[in-house]
Coordinates of C-alpha atoms in Angstrom, one line a residue:
M1 CA -0.4 0.0 -0.1
L2 CA 1.0 3.7 -0.6
N3 CA 0.9 6.5 0.9
F4 CA 0.0 9.3 -0.4
A5 CA -0.5 13.4 0.5
L6 CA -1.5 16.2 -1.2
V7 CA 0.5 19.8 -1.6
G8 CA -1.8 22.0 -2.2
C9 CA -5.3 21.9 -1.6
G10 CA -6.8 23.6 -5.0
R11 CA -9.2 22.8 -7.7
I12 CA -7.2 20.1 -9.0
A13 CA -7.0 18.4 -5.6
K14 CA -10.5 18.0 -4.7
R15 CA -10.4 14.5 -7.9
H16 CA -7.1 13.6 -6.8
S17 CA -8.6 13.0 -2.6
E18 CA -11.9 11.7 -4.4
L19 CA -9.9 9.1 -6.3
L20 CA -7.5 8.6 -3.0
G21 CA -10.1 9.0 -0.2
L22 CA -12.7 7.5 -1.5
N23 CA -10.1 4.6 -1.7
Q24 CA -10.3 4.5 -6.5
I25 CA -6.7 3.7 -6.2
D26 CA -6.1 -0.2 -5.6
N27 CA -2.6 -0.2 -3.2
A28 CA -3.1 3.6 -2.3
R29 CA -4.0 5.7 -0.2
L30 CA -4.7 9.3 0.7
V31 CA -2.7 9.6 4.4
S32 CA -1.8 13.9 4.4
V33 CA -2.9 16.5 2.7
C34 CA -1.2 20.0 2.4
D35 CA -1.7 23.8 1.8
I36 CA -0.6 27.0 2.7
E37 CA -4.2 28.7 2.9
Y38 CA -4.9 26.2 5.8
S39 CA -8.1 26.4 5.6
K40 CA -8.1 24.4 2.5
A41 CA -6.1 21.5 4.4
K42 CA -8.7 21.7 6.8
V43 CA -11.9 21.2 4.1
I44 CA -10.0 18.0 2.6
G45 CA -8.5 16.3 5.5
E46 CA -11.8 16.6 7.7
R47 CA -13.6 15.3 4.6
F48 CA -11.2 12.0 3.5
N49 CA -10.6 11.8 8.0
V50 CA -6.6 12.4 6.9
S51 CA -4.3 14.6 8.7
S52 CA -3.8 18.1 7.5
Y53 CA -1.0 20.9 7.5
K54 CA 0.3 24.1 6.2
D55 CA 3.3 23.1 6.7
F56 CA 5.0 20.9 4.1
D57 CA 8.3 20.3 6.3
E58 CA 5.9 19.5 9.7
M59 CA 3.5 17.1 7.3
M60 CA 7.3 15.0 6.4
E61 CA 8.2 14.4 10.0
N62 CA 4.8 13.1 11.4
E63 CA 3.4 10.8 8.7
N64 CA 4.5 8.1 6.7
I65 CA 4.7 9.0 3.2
D66 CA 5.9 7.7 0.0
V67 CA 4.4 9.7 -2.4
V68 CA 3.5 13.3 -2.3
A69 CA 1.3 14.7 -5.2
V70 CA 2.1 18.4 -6.1
L71 CA -1.4 19.6 -7.3
T72 CA 0.3 23.8 -7.4
P73 CA -0.8 26.7 -9.7
S74 CA 1.7 26.8 -12.6
G75 CA 3.3 28.9 -13.8

């Protein structure tokens, strides 16, 4: 089982969190989310019962994460 974290909890994170948080991908699960706007991370975290963070380093220190999906805005 791969433990996923999402960094960036904007529009695209909604779809990623649904796939991972609702166990729609074999051998993958959502364990944590992070966004500099903590309120966005908190909404997704509460919906899927996973940890939410504002600080990336804190998340990486406290969670068992195998894969980080970076969903921040592109240039």
